[in-house]
Amino acid sequence: MKPVAIYLISDSIGETGEQVIHSILSQYSIEVEEIKKFTHVVTKKTVEKILTNVSEEENTVIFYTLVQQELRQYIKEFSGKNAIFLVDLLGDGLTAIEQATSLKPLGEPGIIRKMDQEYFKRIEAIEFSVRYDDGKDPRGILKADLVILGISRTSKTPLSMYLANKNIRVANVPLFPESEPPKEIYQISPSKIIGLTNTPEKLNGIRKERLKNLGLPSNASYAEMNRILEELEYADKIMKRIGCLVIDVSDNAIEETANLIVDYVKKMDASFNK
């Protein structure tokens, strides 16, 4: 049997179409030298040139993944005038969804790849925030998009995870009087650092509940008011020394604080890019 020539025309990188073609070919014992791809095809002139050259070959099947209706229609008209096999990998699906919903497709090439990139970026941010949570490795401070400082029970970890889901790589660092903060926090711009604080009363209640959940006595020094005031005073000195933005989380839900931080980051980025 003469080898089949397989071509793929795509308006993006052709990865999705190639996977589908391989799935189809796996059902047949036929010889295929390679799948010849034409990628980033977005004009009628380019499509015409490809089809004219390819149609001269025998035993040819052309698959295409094009979102522009005009290009798909042109290929259909071309196939009616030439004896070649053409397979529209997206057209039937787009038509079915359009008929079912009365919505028009966006017609934007490469959306799947862009979505995949966003997904992997988010996963990377989550993994980063886990790796550099609670001051585990101060080297993360220099790599992070954002650094969060605060004493215990100021919502550093949940905020880091929430922001990571918005593709922000966060390192968070606990502050306590017995230890100097990592030198790395003085090596980055204060605009990349957020300090968190809370009221002594709120911290007292939260820490007592934390001790209760751990099965420890509620009168441990961790929850004593004098200890909390000492920690807050120490953290305040560090944050003032850095000159970073400080957010009081006492009356905020995690989402509210995160939105304040996201807005701040956007303003800093806009200011930097001017």
PDB file of C-alpha atoms in Angstrom:
ATOM      1  CA  MET A   1       0.000   0.000   0.000  1.00  0.00           C
ATOM      2  CA  LYS A   2       1.250   3.459  -0.892  1.00  0.00           C
ATOM      3  CA  PRO A   3       2.047   5.599   2.174  1.00  0.00           C
ATOM      4  CA  VAL A   4      -0.559   8.135   3.184  1.00  0.00           C
ATOM      5  CA  ALA A   5       0.546  11.754   3.324  1.00  0.00           C
ATOM      6  CA  ILE A   6      -0.884  13.468   6.394  1.00  0.00           C
ATOM      7  CA  TYR A   7      -0.995  17.238   6.686  1.00  0.00           C
ATOM      8  CA  LEU A   8      -2.197  19.458   9.502  1.00  0.00           C
ATOM      9  CA  ILE A   9      -3.149  23.119   9.094  1.00  0.00           C
ATOM     10  CA  SER A  10      -3.505  25.002  12.381  1.00  0.00           C
ATOM     11  CA  ASP A  11      -3.989  28.612  13.418  1.00  0.00           C
ATOM     12  CA  SER A  12      -1.961  27.914  16.577  1.00  0.00           C
ATOM     13  CA  ILE A  13       0.914  25.486  17.269  1.00  0.00           C
ATOM     14  CA  GLY A  14      -1.085  22.439  16.140  1.00  0.00           C
ATOM     15  CA  GLU A  15      -0.577  20.427  19.323  1.00  0.00           C
ATOM     16  CA  THR A  16      -4.254  19.583  19.834  1.00  0.00           C
ATOM     17  CA  GLY A  17      -4.780  18.592  16.189  1.00  0.00           C
ATOM     18  CA  GLU A  18      -1.679  16.414  16.197  1.00  0.00           C
ATOM     19  CA  GLN A  19      -2.885  14.489  19.246  1.00  0.00           C
ATOM     20  CA  VAL A  20      -6.237  13.819  17.572  1.00  0.00           C
ATOM     21  CA  ILE A  21      -4.549  12.647  14.354  1.00  0.00           C
ATOM     22  CA  HIS A  22      -2.321  10.225  16.265  1.00  0.00           C
ATOM     23  CA  SER A  23      -5.423   8.821  17.992  1.00  0.00           C
ATOM     24  CA  ILE A  24      -7.063   8.258  14.612  1.00  0.00           C
ATOM     25  CA  LEU A  25      -3.982   6.706  13.010  1.00  0.00           C
ATOM     26  CA  SER A  26      -3.559   4.292  15.933  1.00  0.00           C
ATOM     27  CA  GLN A  27      -6.669   2.466  14.655  1.00  0.00           C
ATOM     28  CA  TYR A  28      -5.034   1.529  11.340  1.00  0.00           C
ATOM     29  CA  SER A  29      -2.025  -0.487  10.234  1.00  0.00           C
ATOM     30  CA  ILE A  30      -0.876   1.999   7.649  1.00  0.00           C
ATOM     31  CA  GLU A  31       2.418   3.626   6.882  1.00  0.00           C
ATOM     32  CA  VAL A  32       2.702   7.325   7.630  1.00  0.00           C
ATOM     33  CA  GLU A  33       6.097   8.931   7.257  1.00  0.00           C
ATOM     34  CA  GLU A  34       5.259  12.020   9.300  1.00  0.00           C
ATOM     35  CA  ILE A  35       2.554  14.536  10.040  1.00  0.00           C
ATOM     36  CA  LYS A  36       3.550  17.654   8.157  1.00  0.00           C
ATOM     37  CA  LYS A  37       2.347  20.698  10.031  1.00  0.00           C
ATOM     38  CA  PHE A  38       1.558  24.212   8.895  1.00  0.00           C
ATOM     39  CA  THR A  39       1.175  26.323  12.028  1.00  0.00           C
ATOM     40  CA  HIS A  40      -0.020  29.864  12.822  1.00  0.00           C
ATOM     41  CA  VAL A  41      -2.078  29.946   9.615  1.00  0.00           C
ATOM     42  CA  VAL A  42      -4.461  32.887   9.893  1.00  0.00           C
ATOM     43  CA  THR A  43      -4.926  34.256   6.365  1.00  0.00           C
ATOM     44  CA  LYS A  44      -6.830  33.016   3.316  1.00  0.00           C
ATOM     45  CA  LYS A  45      -3.773  33.617   1.128  1.00  0.00           C
ATOM     46  CA  THR A  46      -1.666  31.246   3.239  1.00  0.00           C
ATOM     47  CA  VAL A  47      -4.377  28.578   3.206  1.00  0.00           C
ATOM     48  CA  GLU A  48      -4.693  28.854  -0.567  1.00  0.00           C
ATOM     49  CA  LYS A  49      -0.947  28.439  -1.068  1.00  0.00           C
ATOM     50  CA  ILE A  50      -0.806  25.372   1.185  1.00  0.00           C
ATOM     51  CA  LEU A  51      -3.801  23.668  -0.428  1.00  0.00           C
ATOM     52  CA  THR A  52      -2.582  24.356  -3.967  1.00  0.00           C
ATOM     53  CA  ASN A  53       0.779  22.741  -3.293  1.00  0.00           C
ATOM     54  CA  VAL A  54      -0.521  19.817  -1.274  1.00  0.00           C
ATOM     55  CA  SER A  55      -3.409  18.938  -3.592  1.00  0.00           C
ATOM     56  CA  GLU A  56      -0.951  17.893  -6.281  1.00  0.00           C
ATOM     57  CA  GLU A  57       0.089  14.876  -4.206  1.00  0.00           C
ATOM     58  CA  GLU A  58      -1.710  11.523  -4.189  1.00  0.00           C
ATOM     59  CA  ASN A  59      -3.059   9.652  -1.159  1.00  0.00           C
ATOM     60  CA  THR A  60      -3.256  12.829   0.867  1.00  0.00           C
ATOM     61  CA  VAL A  61      -5.400  13.665   3.892  1.00  0.00           C
ATOM     62  CA  ILE A  62      -5.430  17.203   5.217  1.00  0.00           C
ATOM     63  CA  PHE A  63      -6.627  17.827   8.764  1.00  0.00           C
ATOM     64  CA  TYR A  64      -7.230  21.359   9.947  1.00  0.00           C
ATOM     65  CA  THR A  65      -7.966  23.137  13.218  1.00  0.00           C
ATOM     66  CA  LEU A  66      -9.062  26.654  12.329  1.00  0.00           C
ATOM     67  CA  VAL A  67     -11.440  28.773  14.371  1.00  0.00           C
ATOM     68  CA  GLN A  68     -12.091  31.437  11.731  1.00  0.00           C
ATOM     69  CA  GLN A  69     -15.301  30.596   9.869  1.00  0.00           C
ATOM     70  CA  GLU A  70     -14.031  32.309   6.699  1.00  0.00           C
ATOM     71  CA  LEU A  71     -10.986  30.030   6.476  1.00  0.00           C
ATOM     72  CA  ARG A  72     -12.974  26.868   7.156  1.00  0.00           C
ATOM     73  CA  GLN A  73     -15.497  27.840   4.499  1.00  0.00           C
ATOM     74  CA  TYR A  74     -12.745  28.484   1.955  1.00  0.00           C
ATOM     75  CA  ILE A  75     -11.252  25.030   2.573  1.00  0.00           C
ATOM     76  CA  LYS A  76     -14.654  23.387   2.077  1.00  0.00           C
ATOM     77  CA  GLU A  77     -15.103  25.187  -1.233  1.00  0.00           C
ATOM     78  CA  PHE A  78     -11.607  24.151  -2.302  1.00  0.00           C
ATOM     79  CA  SER A  79     -12.258  20.507  -1.503  1.00  0.00           C
ATOM     80  CA  GLY A  80     -15.349  20.553  -3.718  1.00  0.00           C
ATOM     81  CA  LYS A  81     -13.207  21.476  -6.703  1.00  0.00           C
ATOM     82  CA  ASN A  82     -10.271  19.164  -5.951  1.00  0.00           C
ATOM     83  CA  ALA A  83      -9.974  15.462  -5.239  1.00  0.00           C
ATOM     84  CA  ILE A  84      -8.403  15.649  -1.818  1.00  0.00           C
ATOM     85  CA  PHE A  85      -9.538  14.450   1.594  1.00  0.00           C
ATOM     86  CA  LEU A  86     -10.114  17.242   4.108  1.00  0.00           C
ATOM     87  CA  VAL A  87     -11.045  16.793   7.769  1.00  0.00           C
ATOM     88  CA  ASP A  88     -12.331  19.705   9.888  1.00  0.00           C
ATOM     89  CA  LEU A  89     -11.378  18.789  13.464  1.00  0.00           C
ATOM     90  CA  LEU A  90     -13.096  21.787  15.083  1.00  0.00           C
ATOM     91  CA  GLY A  91     -15.915  22.797  12.754  1.00  0.00           C
ATOM     92  CA  ASP A  92     -18.571  20.271  13.776  1.00  0.00           C
ATOM     93  CA  GLY A  93     -17.952  20.947  17.468  1.00  0.00           C
ATOM     94  CA  LEU A  94     -18.122  24.706  17.031  1.00  0.00           C
ATOM     95  CA  THR A  95     -21.313  24.432  14.981  1.00  0.00           C
ATOM     96  CA  ALA A  96     -22.970  22.122  17.520  1.00  0.00           C
ATOM     97  CA  ILE A  97     -22.216  24.419  20.474  1.00  0.00           C
ATOM     98  CA  GLU A  98     -23.332  27.461  18.498  1.00  0.00           C
ATOM     99  CA  GLN A  99     -26.655  25.821  17.612  1.00  0.00           C
ATOM    100  CA  ALA A 100     -27.215  24.587  21.175  1.00  0.00           C
ATOM    101  CA  THR A 101     -26.424  27.910  22.858  1.00  0.00           C
ATOM    102  CA  SER A 102     -27.011  30.541  20.153  1.00  0.00           C
ATOM    103  CA  LEU A 103     -23.571  31.881  21.084  1.00  0.00           C
ATOM    104  CA  LYS A 104     -20.909  32.820  18.579  1.00  0.00           C
ATOM    105  CA  PRO A 105     -17.403  31.359  19.025  1.00  0.00           C
ATOM    106  CA  LEU A 106     -14.669  33.802  19.991  1.00  0.00           C
ATOM    107  CA  GLY A 107     -12.676  32.968  16.881  1.00  0.00           C
ATOM    108  CA  GLU A 108      -9.394  33.427  18.746  1.00  0.00           C
ATOM    109  CA  PRO A 109      -6.597  31.000  17.817  1.00  0.00           C
ATOM    110  CA  GLY A 110      -4.574  29.273  20.541  1.00  0.00           C
ATOM    111  CA  ILE A 111      -7.045  29.760  23.414  1.00  0.00           C
ATOM    112  CA  ILE A 112      -6.484  26.210  24.703  1.00  0.00           C
ATOM    113  CA  ARG A 113      -2.731  26.770  24.885  1.00  0.00           C
ATOM    114  CA  LYS A 114      -3.227  30.078  26.673  1.00  0.00           C
ATOM    115  CA  MET A 115      -5.521  28.388  29.181  1.00  0.00           C
ATOM    116  CA  ASP A 116      -2.964  25.616  29.708  1.00  0.00           C
ATOM    117  CA  GLN A 117      -0.250  28.205  30.310  1.00  0.00           C
ATOM    118  CA  GLU A 118      -2.407  29.946  32.903  1.00  0.00           C
ATOM    119  CA  TYR A 119      -3.109  26.619  34.618  1.00  0.00           C
ATOM    120  CA  PHE A 120       0.553  25.635  34.863  1.00  0.00           C
ATOM    121  CA  LYS A 121       1.480  29.125  36.024  1.00  0.00           C
ATOM    122  CA  ARG A 122      -1.049  28.812  38.845  1.00  0.00           C
ATOM    123  CA  ILE A 123       0.245  25.368  39.838  1.00  0.00           C
ATOM    124  CA  GLU A 124       3.803  26.735  39.904  1.00  0.00           C
ATOM    125  CA  ALA A 125       2.703  29.616  42.146  1.00  0.00           C
ATOM    126  CA  ILE A 126       0.976  27.208  44.560  1.00  0.00           C
ATOM    127  CA  GLU A 127       4.020  24.933  44.718  1.00  0.00           C
ATOM    128  CA  PHE A 128       6.246  27.965  45.287  1.00  0.00           C
ATOM    129  CA  SER A 129       4.089  29.275  48.130  1.00  0.00           C
ATOM    130  CA  VAL A 130       4.068  25.858  49.819  1.00  0.00           C
ATOM    131  CA  ARG A 131       7.853  25.510  49.452  1.00  0.00           C
ATOM    132  CA  TYR A 132       8.525  28.925  50.978  1.00  0.00           C
ATOM    133  CA  ASP A 133       5.765  28.927  53.588  1.00  0.00           C
ATOM    134  CA  ASP A 134       6.467  30.062  57.153  1.00  0.00           C
ATOM    135  CA  GLY A 135      10.077  31.039  56.507  1.00  0.00           C
ATOM    136  CA  LYS A 136      11.174  27.501  55.573  1.00  0.00           C
ATOM    137  CA  ASP A 137      13.815  28.772  53.173  1.00  0.00           C
ATOM    138  CA  PRO A 138      14.777  32.479  53.100  1.00  0.00           C
ATOM    139  CA  ARG A 139      16.139  32.070  49.558  1.00  0.00           C
ATOM    140  CA  GLY A 140      12.517  32.172  48.408  1.00  0.00           C
ATOM    141  CA  ILE A 141      12.316  35.829  49.454  1.00  0.00           C
ATOM    142  CA  LEU A 142      14.570  36.842  46.571  1.00  0.00           C
ATOM    143  CA  LYS A 143      12.556  34.773  44.065  1.00  0.00           C
ATOM    144  CA  ALA A 144       9.048  35.675  45.207  1.00  0.00           C
ATOM    145  CA  ASP A 145       6.620  38.049  43.522  1.00  0.00           C
ATOM    146  CA  LEU A 146       5.476  39.071  46.993  1.00  0.00           C
ATOM    147  CA  VAL A 147       6.668  38.569  50.582  1.00  0.00           C
ATOM    148  CA  ILE A 148       4.270  38.551  53.524  1.00  0.00           C
ATOM    149  CA  LEU A 149       5.470  39.323  57.065  1.00  0.00           C
ATOM    150  CA  GLY A 150       3.613  38.954  60.327  1.00  0.00           C
ATOM    151  CA  ILE A 151       3.526  37.387  63.766  1.00  0.00           C
ATOM    152  CA  SER A 152       1.760  34.094  64.391  1.00  0.00           C
ATOM    153  CA  ARG A 153      -1.989  33.950  63.592  1.00  0.00           C
ATOM    154  CA  THR A 154      -2.114  36.916  61.226  1.00  0.00           C
ATOM    155  CA  SER A 155      -3.300  34.717  58.308  1.00  0.00           C
ATOM    156  CA  LYS A 156       0.050  34.560  56.480  1.00  0.00           C
ATOM    157  CA  THR A 157      -0.335  31.006  55.126  1.00  0.00           C
ATOM    158  CA  PRO A 158      -3.989  31.128  54.003  1.00  0.00           C
ATOM    159  CA  LEU A 159      -3.327  34.466  52.323  1.00  0.00           C
ATOM    160  CA  SER A 160      -0.280  33.035  50.558  1.00  0.00           C
ATOM    161  CA  MET A 161      -2.330  30.125  49.204  1.00  0.00           C
ATOM    162  CA  TYR A 162      -5.189  32.394  48.134  1.00  0.00           C
ATOM    163  CA  LEU A 163      -2.803  34.701  46.269  1.00  0.00           C
ATOM    164  CA  ALA A 164      -1.021  31.724  44.699  1.00  0.00           C
ATOM    165  CA  ASN A 165      -4.327  30.800  43.086  1.00  0.00           C
ATOM    166  CA  LYS A 166      -4.150  34.203  41.439  1.00  0.00           C
ATOM    167  CA  ASN A 167      -0.718  33.303  40.003  1.00  0.00           C
ATOM    168  CA  ILE A 168       1.243  35.293  42.594  1.00  0.00           C
ATOM    169  CA  ARG A 169       4.281  33.507  44.007  1.00  0.00           C
ATOM    170  CA  VAL A 170       4.384  34.309  47.714  1.00  0.00           C
ATOM    171  CA  ALA A 171       6.970  33.688  50.416  1.00  0.00           C
ATOM    172  CA  ASN A 172       5.772  34.335  53.942  1.00  0.00           C
ATOM    173  CA  VAL A 173       7.999  34.989  56.932  1.00  0.00           C
ATOM    174  CA  PRO A 174       7.029  34.780  60.623  1.00  0.00           C
ATOM    175  CA  LEU A 175       8.260  37.501  62.967  1.00  0.00           C
ATOM    176  CA  PHE A 176       9.066  36.910  66.632  1.00  0.00           C
ATOM    177  CA  PRO A 177      11.282  38.844  69.073  1.00  0.00           C
ATOM    178  CA  GLU A 178      13.714  36.009  69.739  1.00  0.00           C
ATOM    179  CA  SER A 179      15.016  35.966  66.184  1.00  0.00           C
ATOM    180  CA  GLU A 180      16.103  38.536  63.633  1.00  0.00           C
ATOM    181  CA  PRO A 181      14.198  38.294  60.324  1.00  0.00           C
ATOM    182  CA  PRO A 182      16.140  36.922  57.334  1.00  0.00           C
ATOM    183  CA  LYS A 183      18.597  39.417  55.846  1.00  0.00           C
ATOM    184  CA  GLU A 184      16.944  38.821  52.457  1.00  0.00           C
ATOM    185  CA  ILE A 185      13.945  40.992  53.359  1.00  0.00           C
ATOM    186  CA  TYR A 186      16.254  44.013  53.319  1.00  0.00           C
ATOM    187  CA  GLN A 187      17.608  43.048  49.893  1.00  0.00           C
ATOM    188  CA  ILE A 188      14.348  43.474  47.970  1.00  0.00           C
ATOM    189  CA  SER A 189      12.142  46.469  47.257  1.00  0.00           C
ATOM    190  CA  PRO A 190       9.765  47.394  50.115  1.00  0.00           C
ATOM    191  CA  SER A 191       7.026  47.534  47.461  1.00  0.00           C
ATOM    192  CA  LYS A 192       7.245  43.722  47.223  1.00  0.00           C
ATOM    193  CA  ILE A 193       6.618  43.279  50.958  1.00  0.00           C
ATOM    194  CA  ILE A 194       3.301  43.289  52.820  1.00  0.00           C
ATOM    195  CA  GLY A 195       3.148  43.415  56.603  1.00  0.00           C
ATOM    196  CA  LEU A 196       0.144  41.949  58.402  1.00  0.00           C
ATOM    197  CA  THR A 197      -1.067  42.947  61.840  1.00  0.00           C
ATOM    198  CA  ASN A 198      -4.038  42.254  64.079  1.00  0.00           C
ATOM    199  CA  THR A 199      -5.528  43.600  67.297  1.00  0.00           C
ATOM    200  CA  PRO A 200      -4.246  42.132  70.578  1.00  0.00           C
ATOM    201  CA  GLU A 201      -7.781  41.096  71.526  1.00  0.00           C
ATOM    202  CA  LYS A 202      -8.357  39.187  68.290  1.00  0.00           C
ATOM    203  CA  LEU A 203      -4.973  37.505  68.523  1.00  0.00           C
ATOM    204  CA  ASN A 204      -5.635  36.522  72.128  1.00  0.00           C
ATOM    205  CA  GLY A 205      -8.889  34.797  71.159  1.00  0.00           C
ATOM    206  CA  ILE A 206      -7.438  33.121  68.070  1.00  0.00           C
ATOM    207  CA  ARG A 207      -4.377  31.828  69.928  1.00  0.00           C
ATOM    208  CA  LYS A 208      -6.424  30.470  72.820  1.00  0.00           C
ATOM    209  CA  GLU A 209      -8.576  28.562  70.341  1.00  0.00           C
ATOM    210  CA  ARG A 210      -5.435  27.301  68.629  1.00  0.00           C
ATOM    211  CA  LEU A 211      -4.043  25.993  71.930  1.00  0.00           C
ATOM    212  CA  LYS A 212      -7.377  24.342  72.704  1.00  0.00           C
ATOM    213  CA  ASN A 213      -7.351  22.532  69.351  1.00  0.00           C
ATOM    214  CA  LEU A 214      -3.817  21.313  70.043  1.00  0.00           C
ATOM    215  CA  GLY A 215      -4.850  20.044  73.487  1.00  0.00           C
ATOM    216  CA  LEU A 216      -2.640  22.572  75.282  1.00  0.00           C
ATOM    217  CA  PRO A 217      -3.539  24.812  78.254  1.00  0.00           C
ATOM    218  CA  SER A 218      -5.036  28.142  77.243  1.00  0.00           C
ATOM    219  CA  ASN A 219      -2.832  30.024  79.716  1.00  0.00           C
ATOM    220  CA  ALA A 220       0.366  29.185  77.841  1.00  0.00           C
ATOM    221  CA  SER A 221       2.610  32.189  77.170  1.00  0.00           C
ATOM    222  CA  TYR A 222       1.744  31.953  73.449  1.00  0.00           C
ATOM    223  CA  ALA A 223      -1.713  33.385  74.175  1.00  0.00           C
ATOM    224  CA  GLU A 224      -0.825  35.748  77.006  1.00  0.00           C
ATOM    225  CA  MET A 225      -1.635  39.390  76.331  1.00  0.00           C
ATOM    226  CA  ASN A 226       1.810  40.643  77.393  1.00  0.00           C
ATOM    227  CA  ARG A 227       3.460  38.229  74.967  1.00  0.00           C
ATOM    228  CA  ILE A 228       1.149  39.289  72.132  1.00  0.00           C
ATOM    229  CA  LEU A 229       1.847  42.987  72.786  1.00  0.00           C
ATOM    230  CA  GLU A 230       5.582  42.291  72.784  1.00  0.00           C
ATOM    231  CA  GLU A 231       5.336  40.488  69.420  1.00  0.00           C
ATOM    232  CA  LEU A 232       3.177  43.228  67.877  1.00  0.00           C
ATOM    233  CA  GLU A 233       5.602  45.937  69.015  1.00  0.00           C
ATOM    234  CA  TYR A 234       8.562  44.003  67.593  1.00  0.00           C
ATOM    235  CA  ALA A 235       6.808  43.369  64.257  1.00  0.00           C
ATOM    236  CA  ASP A 236       5.795  47.027  64.005  1.00  0.00           C
ATOM    237  CA  LYS A 237       9.440  48.100  64.385  1.00  0.00           C
ATOM    238  CA  ILE A 238      10.550  45.692  61.649  1.00  0.00           C
ATOM    239  CA  MET A 239       7.822  46.808  59.242  1.00  0.00           C
ATOM    240  CA  LYS A 240       8.567  50.504  59.842  1.00  0.00           C
ATOM    241  CA  ARG A 241      12.259  49.832  59.300  1.00  0.00           C
ATOM    242  CA  ILE A 242      11.462  48.188  55.947  1.00  0.00           C
ATOM    243  CA  GLY A 243       8.909  50.843  54.979  1.00  0.00           C
ATOM    244  CA  CYS A 244       6.416  48.327  53.608  1.00  0.00           C
ATOM    245  CA  LEU A 245       2.637  48.483  53.372  1.00  0.00           C
ATOM    246  CA  VAL A 246       0.964  47.217  56.565  1.00  0.00           C
ATOM    247  CA  ILE A 247      -2.565  45.790  56.539  1.00  0.00           C
ATOM    248  CA  ASP A 248      -4.694  45.286  59.647  1.00  0.00           C
ATOM    249  CA  VAL A 249      -6.509  41.977  59.111  1.00  0.00           C
ATOM    250  CA  SER A 250      -8.580  42.135  62.299  1.00  0.00           C
ATOM    251  CA  ASP A 251     -11.865  42.942  60.512  1.00  0.00           C
ATOM    252  CA  ASN A 252     -11.108  41.376  57.131  1.00  0.00           C
ATOM    253  CA  ALA A 253     -11.943  38.015  55.652  1.00  0.00           C
ATOM    254  CA  ILE A 254      -9.090  36.340  53.770  1.00  0.00           C
ATOM    255  CA  GLU A 255     -10.689  37.331  50.455  1.00  0.00           C
ATOM    256  CA  GLU A 256     -10.919  40.992  51.481  1.00  0.00           C
ATOM    257  CA  THR A 257      -7.276  41.192  52.510  1.00  0.00           C
ATOM    258  CA  ALA A 258      -6.233  39.340  49.352  1.00  0.00           C
ATOM    259  CA  ASN A 259      -8.160  41.817  47.186  1.00  0.00           C
ATOM    260  CA  LEU A 260      -6.424  44.730  48.915  1.00  0.00           C
ATOM    261  CA  ILE A 261      -3.072  43.102  48.198  1.00  0.00           C
ATOM    262  CA  VAL A 262      -3.927  42.327  44.560  1.00  0.00           C
ATOM    263  CA  ASP A 263      -5.015  45.945  44.000  1.00  0.00           C
ATOM    264  CA  TYR A 264      -1.778  47.140  45.603  1.00  0.00           C
ATOM    265  CA  VAL A 265       0.342  44.825  43.443  1.00  0.00           C
ATOM    266  CA  LYS A 266      -1.424  46.073  40.294  1.00  0.00           C
ATOM    267  CA  LYS A 267      -0.773  49.689  41.251  1.00  0.00           C
ATOM    268  CA  MET A 268       2.890  48.938  41.949  1.00  0.00           C
ATOM    269  CA  ASP A 269       3.236  47.167  38.589  1.00  0.00           C
ATOM    270  CA  ALA A 270       1.539  50.036  36.770  1.00  0.00           C
ATOM    271  CA  SER A 271       3.786  52.569  38.505  1.00  0.00           C
ATOM    272  CA  PHE A 272       6.910  50.538  37.685  1.00  0.00           C
ATOM    273  CA  ASN A 273       5.948  50.181  34.016  1.00  0.00           C
ATOM    274  CA  LYS A 274       5.342  53.898  33.432  1.00  0.00           C
TER     275      LYS A 274
END
